[in-house]
């Protein structure tokens, strides 16, 4: 079989993976069972790290043009919101953008890059062989098969790819429910986000394009383990009234739905030639709107490594580092969404006291507030290689200003790693230290001049190698030219040969 990839699932995760693979020239087919993009967008929020992810490839501009910018986020709908403006990013805000639009923008980009996107094509089976996978498909014109080197399951919590791979999806079933609706409000509350928590329930309201408002509500009776059936407008209206005393003139629902806190994690993100990303790999309560974002970041991590593997440039074990790096991110996502669920659904005087205490800590302890904001925004993720490595190794690299008008993200637009020489080792030149034949797979940049003092961790760096996904693969403070050249050659040879683990900085 060839060096092609079949992606099952055409949401934001699958489409961004297709974009990454096509950037590397990998033949890619996206199979999506739904003939049209679902207009009912459960996800509305694009977080700062996800905007950075798109910006690494110049794909952020259309989203910025359409999305509403909200400079804060919430943890468990606490009254004291998390201020993103203090974060070290070019994008200190979330974008309020319906998932349907995010999907459409990424789909257009994938198609323009040459991806074969097939909507209305339902995968019925996947069979792995020694040299690839055969994918069975029911299309509008009948059944057919595709042969692929790898199959990526981006097909949601009920993933067929995960089942075909025999990967366990472990966790807990829901113990709490929420109700969600996109409705017209004759008397909407002011502001971009409205939230409330009382002993009668908790509620959030966000305006949507087209004159609709998204409302999510939880009530004490939602702490349950049975599914009460279809949500009606009358029930939804009454639930909103119980929390705030008004339904804001609610009518004309475009969508009504229930959601729960079922939390499950795939035991393996990779098994042979099967790979999982997004909701196929992790399921959780949609607290804080992190789901779409974690999925896109899964795709970014996977796309770089899968492309390198298929193009024959990957050291042994590179593809296995996808699970090693992203599986702990999924586990962490489940932990903090479950923690938020417990706080949101504790409708008692004790729960009120806990919320009050956490609110005070957020207001009085900037370090605590910023740590929560970094976690929610995705900026805290760090991949830590084993052994004694530079403190920056595995960290997300901010969009550093370099020489002239160049910035770090500019160097990563084509999906190649970037080696930056900060000209602190007299006599060292990165282009001379790169082994023969490796230069064409790198972007090299020499950037003399001091970095901003606000980035103390970077102050003594002599050279840095930034991975295609925007994380530091290697850095050195060495100022001896010969020693730095030796370190550089070793870093280029061994960058992706380890199996890093993840922790929060």
GROMACS .gro file of C-alpha atoms in nm:
model
  505
    1UNK     CA    1   0.000   0.000   0.000
    2UNK     CA    2   0.106   0.358  -0.058
    3UNK     CA    3   0.185   0.642   0.176
    4UNK     CA    4  -0.167   0.776   0.198
    5UNK     CA    5  -0.392   0.841   0.499
    6UNK     CA    6  -0.766   0.798   0.541
    7UNK     CA    7  -0.922   1.026   0.802
    8UNK     CA    8  -1.262   0.915   0.930
    9UNK     CA    9  -1.459   1.214   1.056
   10UNK     CA   10  -1.493   1.561   0.906
   11UNK     CA   11  -1.511   1.787   1.211
   12UNK     CA   12  -1.245   2.043   1.308
   13UNK     CA   13  -1.005   1.771   1.431
   14UNK     CA   14  -1.021   1.571   1.110
   15UNK     CA   15  -1.003   1.877   0.888
   16UNK     CA   16  -0.701   2.021   1.067
   17UNK     CA   17  -0.524   1.684   1.047
   18UNK     CA   18  -0.595   1.684   0.673
   19UNK     CA   19  -0.447   2.034   0.645
   20UNK     CA   20  -0.128   1.924   0.820
   21UNK     CA   21  -0.086   1.611   0.611
   22UNK     CA   22  -0.144   1.796   0.286
   23UNK     CA   23   0.109   2.061   0.390
   24UNK     CA   24   0.363   1.778   0.385
   25UNK     CA   25   0.232   1.644   0.054
   26UNK     CA   26   0.070   1.331   0.197
   27UNK     CA   27  -0.226   1.199  -0.011
   28UNK     CA   28  -0.525   1.233   0.222
   29UNK     CA   29  -0.890   1.129   0.205
   30UNK     CA   30  -1.145   1.254   0.458
   31UNK     CA   31  -1.460   1.041   0.494
   32UNK     CA   32  -1.758   1.198   0.670
   33UNK     CA   33  -2.091   1.022   0.701
   34UNK     CA   34  -2.300   1.342   0.716
   35UNK     CA   35  -2.366   1.498   0.375
   36UNK     CA   36  -2.354   1.852   0.514
   37UNK     CA   37  -2.182   2.024   0.805
   38UNK     CA   38  -2.405   2.003   1.112
   39UNK     CA   39  -2.548   2.354   1.170
   40UNK     CA   40  -2.601   2.277   1.540
   41UNK     CA   41  -2.269   2.370   1.697
   42UNK     CA   42  -2.215   2.221   2.039
   43UNK     CA   43  -1.874   2.390   2.053
   44UNK     CA   44  -1.854   2.770   2.043
   45UNK     CA   45  -1.514   2.854   2.189
   46UNK     CA   46  -1.171   2.870   2.025
   47UNK     CA   47  -0.906   2.909   2.295
   48UNK     CA   48  -0.576   3.103   2.277
   49UNK     CA   49  -0.351   2.802   2.219
   50UNK     CA   50  -0.576   2.682   1.937
   51UNK     CA   51  -0.559   3.024   1.772
   52UNK     CA   52  -0.180   3.000   1.807
   53UNK     CA   53  -0.192   2.654   1.649
   54UNK     CA   54  -0.371   2.796   1.347
   55UNK     CA   55  -0.135   3.096   1.342
   56UNK     CA   56   0.165   2.863   1.314
   57UNK     CA   57   0.036   2.792   0.964
   58UNK     CA   58  -0.121   3.130   0.884
   59UNK     CA   59  -0.471   2.980   0.915
   60UNK     CA   60  -0.600   3.210   1.190
   61UNK     CA   61  -0.697   3.522   1.001
   62UNK     CA   62  -1.041   3.412   0.879
   63UNK     CA   63  -1.133   3.289   1.226
   64UNK     CA   64  -1.024   3.619   1.382
   65UNK     CA   65  -1.230   3.807   1.126
   66UNK     CA   66  -1.547   3.614   1.212
   67UNK     CA   67  -1.520   3.532   1.582
   68UNK     CA   68  -1.616   3.756   1.870
   69UNK     CA   69  -1.325   3.821   2.107
   70UNK     CA   70  -1.385   3.756   2.476
   71UNK     CA   71  -1.088   3.847   2.699
   72UNK     CA   72  -1.182   3.607   2.977
   73UNK     CA   73  -1.295   3.256   3.049
   74UNK     CA   74  -1.470   3.076   3.330
   75UNK     CA   75  -1.381   2.794   3.563
   76UNK     CA   76  -1.695   2.618   3.689
   77UNK     CA   77  -1.903   2.931   3.615
   78UNK     CA   78  -1.745   3.109   3.911
   79UNK     CA   79  -1.836   3.477   3.942
   80UNK     CA   80  -1.468   3.573   3.927
   81UNK     CA   81  -1.374   3.510   3.565
   82UNK     CA   82  -1.025   3.427   3.444
   83UNK     CA   83  -0.855   3.719   3.272
   84UNK     CA   84  -0.667   3.609   2.961
   85UNK     CA   85  -0.511   3.951   2.904
   86UNK     CA   86  -0.222   3.867   3.135
   87UNK     CA   87  -0.123   3.560   2.933
   88UNK     CA   88   0.195   3.556   2.724
   89UNK     CA   89   0.031   3.521   2.384
   90UNK     CA   90  -0.057   3.731   2.083
   91UNK     CA   91  -0.416   3.613   2.132
   92UNK     CA   92  -0.519   3.689   2.492
   93UNK     CA   93  -0.884   3.606   2.435
   94UNK     CA   94  -1.120   3.332   2.331
   95UNK     CA   95  -1.309   3.347   2.004
   96UNK     CA   96  -1.683   3.295   2.015
   97UNK     CA   97  -1.731   3.112   1.687
   98UNK     CA   98  -1.981   2.834   1.615
   99UNK     CA   99  -1.823   2.500   1.540
  100UNK     CA  100  -2.002   2.485   1.206
  101UNK     CA  101  -1.808   2.790   1.088
  102UNK     CA  102  -1.479   2.662   1.224
  103UNK     CA  103  -1.538   2.334   1.042
  104UNK     CA  104  -1.626   2.512   0.717
  105UNK     CA  105  -1.317   2.734   0.727
  106UNK     CA  106  -1.088   2.438   0.795
  107UNK     CA  107  -1.261   2.223   0.534
  108UNK     CA  108  -1.210   2.494   0.271
  109UNK     CA  109  -0.843   2.510   0.365
  110UNK     CA  110  -0.804   2.131   0.348
  111UNK     CA  111  -0.972   2.113   0.006
  112UNK     CA  112  -0.760   2.402  -0.126
  113UNK     CA  113  -0.451   2.212  -0.008
  114UNK     CA  114  -0.557   1.906  -0.208
  115UNK     CA  115  -0.738   1.687   0.046
  116UNK     CA  116  -1.007   1.461  -0.098
  117UNK     CA  117  -1.304   1.542   0.127
  118UNK     CA  118  -1.600   1.307   0.077
  119UNK     CA  119  -1.919   1.396   0.261
  120UNK     CA  120  -2.205   1.147   0.274
  121UNK     CA  121  -1.957   0.856   0.278
  122UNK     CA  122  -2.004   0.622   0.574
  123UNK     CA  123  -1.723   0.392   0.685
  124UNK     CA  124  -1.856   0.046   0.769
  125UNK     CA  125  -1.535  -0.142   0.853
  126UNK     CA  126  -1.157  -0.112   0.877
  127UNK     CA  127  -0.929  -0.414   0.846
  128UNK     CA  128  -0.560  -0.392   0.928
  129UNK     CA  129  -0.296  -0.581   0.727
  130UNK     CA  130   0.080  -0.601   0.759
  131UNK     CA  131   0.135  -0.307   0.527
  132UNK     CA  132  -0.179  -0.099   0.577
  133UNK     CA  133  -0.553  -0.083   0.634
  134UNK     CA  134  -0.847  -0.158   0.406
  135UNK     CA  135  -1.139   0.077   0.466
  136UNK     CA  136  -1.490  -0.028   0.360
  137UNK     CA  137  -1.720   0.260   0.268
  138UNK     CA  138  -2.085   0.312   0.176
  139UNK     CA  139  -2.104   0.612  -0.055
  140UNK     CA  140  -2.390   0.781  -0.240
  141UNK     CA  141  -2.313   0.566  -0.545
  142UNK     CA  142  -2.263   0.239  -0.359
  143UNK     CA  143  -2.002   0.046  -0.164
  144UNK     CA  144  -1.629   0.064  -0.226
  145UNK     CA  145  -1.297   0.013  -0.046
  146UNK     CA  146  -0.988   0.224   0.008
  147UNK     CA  147  -0.639   0.110   0.099
  148UNK     CA  148  -0.441   0.331   0.336
  149UNK     CA  149  -0.107   0.325   0.512
  150UNK     CA  150  -0.280   0.459   0.825
  151UNK     CA  151  -0.635   0.536   0.934
  152UNK     CA  152  -0.701   0.825   1.170
  153UNK     CA  153  -1.020   0.806   1.374
  154UNK     CA  154  -1.156   1.157   1.422
  155UNK     CA  155  -1.509   1.019   1.427
  156UNK     CA  156  -1.633   1.117   1.770
  157UNK     CA  157  -1.722   0.942   2.091
  158UNK     CA  158  -1.891   0.652   1.910
  159UNK     CA  159  -1.581   0.600   1.693
  160UNK     CA  160  -1.598   0.307   1.451
  161UNK     CA  161  -1.222   0.332   1.401
  162UNK     CA  162  -1.166   0.286   1.774
  163UNK     CA  163  -1.389  -0.021   1.776
  164UNK     CA  164  -1.220  -0.171   1.469
  165UNK     CA  165  -0.882  -0.119   1.636
  166UNK     CA  166  -1.005  -0.292   1.953
  167UNK     CA  167  -0.904   0.002   2.172
  168UNK     CA  168  -1.079   0.021   2.510
  169UNK     CA  169  -1.265   0.345   2.594
  170UNK     CA  170  -1.254   0.355   2.971
  171UNK     CA  171  -1.412   0.585   3.228
  172UNK     CA  172  -1.741   0.669   3.398
  173UNK     CA  173  -2.096   0.718   3.273
  174UNK     CA  174  -2.277   1.042   3.343
  175UNK     CA  175  -2.383   1.136   3.693
  176UNK     CA  176  -2.503   1.483   3.599
  177UNK     CA  177  -2.686   1.637   3.305
  178UNK     CA  178  -2.722   1.977   3.150
  179UNK     CA  179  -2.971   2.128   2.907
  180UNK     CA  180  -2.868   2.338   2.608
  181UNK     CA  181  -3.063   2.547   2.361
  182UNK     CA  182  -3.010   2.792   2.076
  183UNK     CA  183  -3.311   3.022   2.100
  184UNK     CA  184  -3.436   3.369   2.017
  185UNK     CA  185  -3.455   3.606   2.317
  186UNK     CA  186  -3.683   3.910   2.304
  187UNK     CA  187  -3.516   4.051   2.618
  188UNK     CA  188  -3.154   3.930   2.612
  189UNK     CA  189  -2.910   4.021   2.888
  190UNK     CA  190  -2.638   4.275   2.801
  191UNK     CA  191  -2.275   4.183   2.738
  192UNK     CA  192  -2.097   3.904   2.553
  193UNK     CA  193  -2.134   3.643   2.831
  194UNK     CA  194  -2.387   3.614   3.113
  195UNK     CA  195  -2.350   3.357   3.389
  196UNK     CA  196  -2.527   3.284   3.715
  197UNK     CA  197  -2.512   3.025   3.992
  198UNK     CA  198  -2.773   2.989   4.265
  199UNK     CA  199  -2.898   2.706   4.485
  200UNK     CA  200  -3.166   2.659   4.216
  201UNK     CA  201  -2.919   2.603   3.934
  202UNK     CA  202  -2.646   2.746   3.714
  203UNK     CA  203  -2.676   2.913   3.377
  204UNK     CA  204  -2.471   3.066   3.095
  205UNK     CA  205  -2.593   3.278   2.802
  206UNK     CA  206  -2.381   3.366   2.497
  207UNK     CA  207  -2.502   3.554   2.186
  208UNK     CA  208  -2.470   3.373   1.852
  209UNK     CA  209  -2.468   3.500   1.493
  210UNK     CA  210  -2.807   3.533   1.332
  211UNK     CA  211  -2.994   3.671   1.631
  212UNK     CA  212  -2.982   3.354   1.843
  213UNK     CA  213  -2.852   3.303   2.196
  214UNK     CA  214  -2.693   2.988   2.334
  215UNK     CA  215  -2.817   2.898   2.683
  216UNK     CA  216  -2.679   2.616   2.898
  217UNK     CA  217  -2.844   2.537   3.229
  218UNK     CA  218  -2.797   2.285   3.513
  219UNK     CA  219  -3.038   2.224   3.798
  220UNK     CA  220  -3.025   2.025   4.125
  221UNK     CA  221  -3.248   1.757   3.976
  222UNK     CA  222  -2.985   1.697   3.707
  223UNK     CA  223  -2.763   1.506   3.949
  224UNK     CA  224  -2.895   1.173   3.826
  225UNK     CA  225  -2.801   0.861   3.636
  226UNK     CA  226  -3.103   0.823   3.407
  227UNK     CA  227  -3.173   1.005   3.081
  228UNK     CA  228  -3.507   1.188   3.104
  229UNK     CA  229  -3.584   1.193   2.733
  230UNK     CA  230  -3.617   1.468   2.476
  231UNK     CA  231  -3.585   1.827   2.593
  232UNK     CA  232  -3.887   2.047   2.517
  233UNK     CA  233  -3.908   2.425   2.495
  234UNK     CA  234  -4.152   2.440   2.787
  235UNK     CA  235  -3.914   2.243   3.010
  236UNK     CA  236  -3.617   2.449   2.899
  237UNK     CA  237  -3.799   2.778   2.956
  238UNK     CA  238  -3.903   2.672   3.307
  239UNK     CA  239  -3.551   2.562   3.399
  240UNK     CA  240  -3.407   2.897   3.296
  241UNK     CA  241  -3.675   3.082   3.494
  242UNK     CA  242  -3.593   2.886   3.809
  243UNK     CA  243  -3.232   3.008   3.802
  244UNK     CA  244  -3.275   3.376   3.715
  245UNK     CA  245  -3.647   3.449   3.752
  246UNK     CA  246  -3.691   3.518   3.380
  247UNK     CA  247  -3.671   3.334   3.050
  248UNK     CA  248  -3.566   3.654   2.869
  249UNK     CA  249  -3.858   3.622   2.627
  250UNK     CA  250  -3.738   3.286   2.493
  251UNK     CA  251  -3.896   3.143   2.177
  252UNK     CA  252  -3.826   2.992   1.833
  253UNK     CA  253  -3.564   2.732   1.929
  254UNK     CA  254  -3.322   2.633   1.656
  255UNK     CA  255  -3.183   2.350   1.866
  256UNK     CA  256  -3.254   2.188   2.203
  257UNK     CA  257  -3.034   1.917   2.350
  258UNK     CA  258  -2.912   1.752   2.669
  259UNK     CA  259  -2.553   1.672   2.760
  260UNK     CA  260  -2.386   1.481   3.040
  261UNK     CA  261  -2.054   1.442   3.217
  262UNK     CA  262  -1.968   1.097   3.085
  263UNK     CA  263  -1.589   1.088   3.090
  264UNK     CA  264  -1.389   0.829   2.900
  265UNK     CA  265  -1.035   0.801   2.768
  266UNK     CA  266  -0.900   0.569   2.501
  267UNK     CA  267  -0.641   0.334   2.648
  268UNK     CA  268  -0.424   0.383   2.339
  269UNK     CA  269  -0.411   0.675   2.094
  270UNK     CA  270  -0.220   0.454   1.856
  271UNK     CA  271  -0.256   0.083   1.792
  272UNK     CA  272  -0.069  -0.043   1.489
  273UNK     CA  273  -0.192   0.151   1.190
  274UNK     CA  274  -0.492   0.296   1.371
  275UNK     CA  275  -0.471   0.642   1.530
  276UNK     CA  276  -0.726   0.833   1.737
  277UNK     CA  277  -0.772   1.207   1.787
  278UNK     CA  278  -1.035   1.440   1.929
  279UNK     CA  279  -1.357   1.299   2.074
  280UNK     CA  280  -1.268   0.952   1.947
  281UNK     CA  281  -0.986   0.957   2.203
  282UNK     CA  282  -1.146   1.146   2.492
  283UNK     CA  283  -1.498   1.229   2.611
  284UNK     CA  284  -1.584   1.469   2.892
  285UNK     CA  285  -1.825   1.732   3.019
  286UNK     CA  286  -1.808   2.039   2.791
  287UNK     CA  287  -1.703   2.261   3.081
  288UNK     CA  288  -1.502   2.561   2.968
  289UNK     CA  289  -1.545   2.474   2.600
  290UNK     CA  290  -1.216   2.283   2.578
  291UNK     CA  291  -1.318   1.981   2.367
  292UNK     CA  292  -1.274   2.120   2.015
  293UNK     CA  293  -0.948   2.280   2.121
  294UNK     CA  294  -0.792   1.965   2.263
  295UNK     CA  295  -0.892   1.782   1.945
  296UNK     CA  296  -0.728   2.036   1.712
  297UNK     CA  297  -0.412   2.022   1.922
  298UNK     CA  298  -0.419   1.640   1.902
  299UNK     CA  299  -0.433   1.675   1.525
  300UNK     CA  300  -0.140   1.918   1.519
  301UNK     CA  301   0.079   1.683   1.723
  302UNK     CA  302  -0.021   1.381   1.517
  303UNK     CA  303  -0.001   1.548   1.176
  304UNK     CA  304   0.364   1.648   1.212
  305UNK     CA  305   0.469   1.300   1.324
  306UNK     CA  306   0.258   1.102   1.079
  307UNK     CA  307   0.382   1.311   0.788
  308UNK     CA  308   0.746   1.264   0.892
  309UNK     CA  309   0.689   0.890   0.928
  310UNK     CA  310   0.533   0.854   0.585
  311UNK     CA  311   0.803   1.063   0.421
  312UNK     CA  312   1.075   0.847   0.573
  313UNK     CA  313   1.226   1.123   0.787
  314UNK     CA  314   1.116   1.001   1.130
  315UNK     CA  315   1.347   0.832   1.379
  316UNK     CA  316   1.233   0.499   1.519
  317UNK     CA  317   0.946   0.544   1.763
  318UNK     CA  318   0.844   0.896   1.660
  319UNK     CA  319   0.481   0.801   1.598
  320UNK     CA  320   0.459   0.637   1.940
  321UNK     CA  321   0.537   0.973   2.100
  322UNK     CA  322   0.193   1.089   1.985
  323UNK     CA  323   0.029   0.871   2.251
  324UNK     CA  324   0.300   0.948   2.506
  325UNK     CA  325   0.245   1.321   2.471
  326UNK     CA  326  -0.128   1.355   2.407
  327UNK     CA  327  -0.280   1.076   2.621
  328UNK     CA  328  -0.185   1.260   2.944
  329UNK     CA  329  -0.341   1.577   2.800
  330UNK     CA  330  -0.667   1.388   2.758
  331UNK     CA  331  -0.645   1.258   3.114
  332UNK     CA  332  -0.583   1.608   3.244
  333UNK     CA  333  -0.878   1.743   3.045
  334UNK     CA  334  -1.105   1.485   3.205
  335UNK     CA  335  -0.973   1.572   3.551
  336UNK     CA  336  -1.037   1.945   3.530
  337UNK     CA  337  -1.376   1.914   3.355
  338UNK     CA  338  -1.489   1.667   3.622
  339UNK     CA  339  -1.366   1.904   3.892
  340UNK     CA  340  -1.567   2.184   3.734
  341UNK     CA  341  -1.872   1.959   3.718
  342UNK     CA  342  -1.847   1.889   4.091
  343UNK     CA  343  -1.827   2.262   4.168
  344UNK     CA  344  -2.106   2.360   3.929
  345UNK     CA  345  -2.341   2.084   4.045
  346UNK     CA  346  -2.295   2.125   4.421
  347UNK     CA  347  -2.624   2.303   4.489
  348UNK     CA  348  -2.591   2.333   4.865
  349UNK     CA  349  -2.466   2.579   5.127
  350UNK     CA  350  -2.140   2.383   5.132
  351UNK     CA  351  -2.113   2.414   4.755
  352UNK     CA  352  -2.179   2.786   4.781
  353UNK     CA  353  -1.900   2.818   5.038
  354UNK     CA  354  -1.658   2.632   4.811
  355UNK     CA  355  -1.742   2.862   4.522
  356UNK     CA  356  -1.695   3.167   4.741
  357UNK     CA  357  -1.355   3.045   4.859
  358UNK     CA  358  -1.234   2.968   4.507
  359UNK     CA  359  -1.358   3.306   4.390
  360UNK     CA  360  -1.158   3.480   4.660
  361UNK     CA  361  -0.845   3.285   4.568
  362UNK     CA  362  -0.887   3.384   4.203
  363UNK     CA  363  -0.934   3.749   4.298
  364UNK     CA  364  -0.658   3.763   4.560
  365UNK     CA  365  -0.395   3.526   4.421
  366UNK     CA  366  -0.283   3.630   4.071
  367UNK     CA  367  -0.059   3.323   4.045
  368UNK     CA  368  -0.354   3.091   4.109
  369UNK     CA  369  -0.576   3.286   3.870
  370UNK     CA  370  -0.314   3.280   3.593
  371UNK     CA  371  -0.246   2.908   3.644
  372UNK     CA  372  -0.615   2.832   3.591
  373UNK     CA  373  -0.624   3.063   3.288
  374UNK     CA  374  -0.319   2.896   3.133
  375UNK     CA  375  -0.472   2.553   3.189
  376UNK     CA  376  -0.806   2.650   3.039
  377UNK     CA  377  -0.646   2.827   2.743
  378UNK     CA  378  -0.419   2.533   2.657
  379UNK     CA  379  -0.103   2.739   2.707
  380UNK     CA  380   0.018   2.533   3.005
  381UNK     CA  381   0.074   2.209   2.813
  382UNK     CA  382   0.435   2.097   2.824
  383UNK     CA  383   0.600   1.785   2.687
  384UNK     CA  384   0.894   1.691   2.909
  385UNK     CA  385   1.168   1.473   2.763
  386UNK     CA  386   1.336   1.233   3.005
  387UNK     CA  387   1.678   1.297   3.147
  388UNK     CA  388   1.854   1.626   3.198
  389UNK     CA  389   1.722   1.868   2.938
  390UNK     CA  390   1.713   2.244   2.910
  391UNK     CA  391   1.427   2.399   3.115
  392UNK     CA  392   1.261   2.517   2.793
  393UNK     CA  393   1.261   2.172   2.630
  394UNK     CA  394   0.902   2.061   2.573
  395UNK     CA  395   0.758   2.406   2.646
  396UNK     CA  396   0.532   2.591   2.410
  397UNK     CA  397   0.731   2.858   2.226
  398UNK     CA  398   0.565   3.202   2.222
  399UNK     CA  399   0.570   3.410   1.906
  400UNK     CA  400   0.908   3.564   1.982
  401UNK     CA  401   1.021   3.877   1.798
  402UNK     CA  402   1.339   3.793   1.608
  403UNK     CA  403   1.567   4.004   1.392
  404UNK     CA  404   1.420   4.271   1.166
  405UNK     CA  405   1.043   4.218   1.141
  406UNK     CA  406   1.057   3.838   1.161
  407UNK     CA  407   0.872   3.655   1.436
  408UNK     CA  408   0.907   3.293   1.539
  409UNK     CA  409   0.572   3.177   1.402
  410UNK     CA  410   0.678   3.308   1.058
  411UNK     CA  411   0.947   3.040   1.049
  412UNK     CA  412   0.701   2.753   1.099
  413UNK     CA  413   0.450   2.830   0.825
  414UNK     CA  414   0.563   2.546   0.597
  415UNK     CA  415   0.553   2.281   0.871
  416UNK     CA  416   0.928   2.235   0.903
  417UNK     CA  417   1.110   2.268   1.237
  418UNK     CA  418   1.299   2.592   1.293
  419UNK     CA  419   1.655   2.626   1.422
  420UNK     CA  420   1.722   2.974   1.559
  421UNK     CA  421   2.073   3.097   1.634
  422UNK     CA  422   2.066   3.392   1.878
  423UNK     CA  423   2.432   3.477   1.801
  424UNK     CA  424   2.550   3.446   2.161
  425UNK     CA  425   2.829   3.194   2.093
  426UNK     CA  426   3.112   3.374   1.916
  427UNK     CA  427   3.211   3.184   1.602
  428UNK     CA  428   2.902   2.959   1.597
  429UNK     CA  429   2.676   2.952   1.294
  430UNK     CA  430   2.376   2.722   1.290
  431UNK     CA  431   2.394   2.675   0.913
  432UNK     CA  432   2.748   2.540   0.947
  433UNK     CA  433   2.653   2.308   1.236
  434UNK     CA  434   2.366   2.138   1.053
  435UNK     CA  435   2.468   1.800   0.909
  436UNK     CA  436   2.481   1.764   0.531
  437UNK     CA  437   2.137   1.686   0.389
  438UNK     CA  438   1.946   1.805   0.695
  439UNK     CA  439   1.925   2.173   0.602
  440UNK     CA  440   1.647   2.122   0.347
  441UNK     CA  441   1.425   1.981   0.621
  442UNK     CA  442   1.477   2.284   0.848
  443UNK     CA  443   1.418   2.654   0.853
  444UNK     CA  444   1.740   2.824   0.971
  445UNK     CA  445   1.739   3.174   1.118
  446UNK     CA  446   2.008   3.389   1.280
  447UNK     CA  447   1.866   3.648   1.517
  448UNK     CA  448   2.117   3.868   1.701
  449UNK     CA  449   1.980   4.099   1.966
  450UNK     CA  450   1.827   4.067   2.313
  451UNK     CA  451   1.482   3.923   2.373
  452UNK     CA  452   1.231   4.114   2.587
  453UNK     CA  453   1.314   4.106   2.957
  454UNK     CA  454   0.963   3.978   3.027
  455UNK     CA  455   1.075   3.641   2.893
  456UNK     CA  456   1.345   3.567   3.147
  457UNK     CA  457   1.350   3.195   3.064
  458UNK     CA  458   1.480   3.280   2.717
  459UNK     CA  459   1.739   3.536   2.828
  460UNK     CA  460   2.044   3.309   2.812
  461UNK     CA  461   1.945   3.089   2.518
  462UNK     CA  462   2.214   3.058   2.251
  463UNK     CA  463   2.020   2.837   2.009
  464UNK     CA  464   1.680   2.671   1.999
  465UNK     CA  465   1.515   2.407   1.784
  466UNK     CA  466   1.137   2.452   1.762
  467UNK     CA  467   0.922   2.160   1.653
  468UNK     CA  468   0.668   2.201   1.373
  469UNK     CA  469   0.388   2.206   1.633
  470UNK     CA  470   0.540   2.507   1.808
  471UNK     CA  471   0.700   2.333   2.107
  472UNK     CA  472   1.068   2.355   2.196
  473UNK     CA  473   1.247   2.038   2.094
  474UNK     CA  474   1.589   2.147   2.218
  475UNK     CA  475   1.758   2.458   2.356
  476UNK     CA  476   2.103   2.541   2.481
  477UNK     CA  477   2.270   2.817   2.683
  478UNK     CA  478   2.617   2.704   2.565
  479UNK     CA  479   2.843   2.991   2.456
  480UNK     CA  480   3.141   2.787   2.335
  481UNK     CA  481   3.106   2.758   1.958
  482UNK     CA  482   3.248   2.407   1.924
  483UNK     CA  483   3.041   2.269   2.212
  484UNK     CA  484   2.726   2.434   2.079
  485UNK     CA  485   2.784   2.291   1.731
  486UNK     CA  486   2.820   1.944   1.884
  487UNK     CA  487   2.498   1.987   2.085
  488UNK     CA  488   2.315   2.110   1.775
  489UNK     CA  489   2.415   1.807   1.570
  490UNK     CA  490   2.307   1.573   1.850
  491UNK     CA  491   1.975   1.754   1.888
  492UNK     CA  492   1.898   1.724   1.519
  493UNK     CA  493   1.979   1.353   1.526
  494UNK     CA  494   1.786   1.270   1.842
  495UNK     CA  495   1.510   1.528   1.868
  496UNK     CA  496   1.217   1.288   1.821
  497UNK     CA  497   1.375   0.965   1.935
  498UNK     CA  498   1.251   0.980   2.296
  499UNK     CA  499   0.914   0.909   2.449
  500UNK     CA  500   0.835   1.225   2.642
  501UNK     CA  501   0.589   1.254   2.922
  502UNK     CA  502   0.377   1.559   2.993
  503UNK     CA  503   0.324   1.783   3.288
  504UNK     CA  504   0.205   2.133   3.357
  505UNK     CA  505   0.465   2.399   3.397
   0.00000   0.00000   0.00000
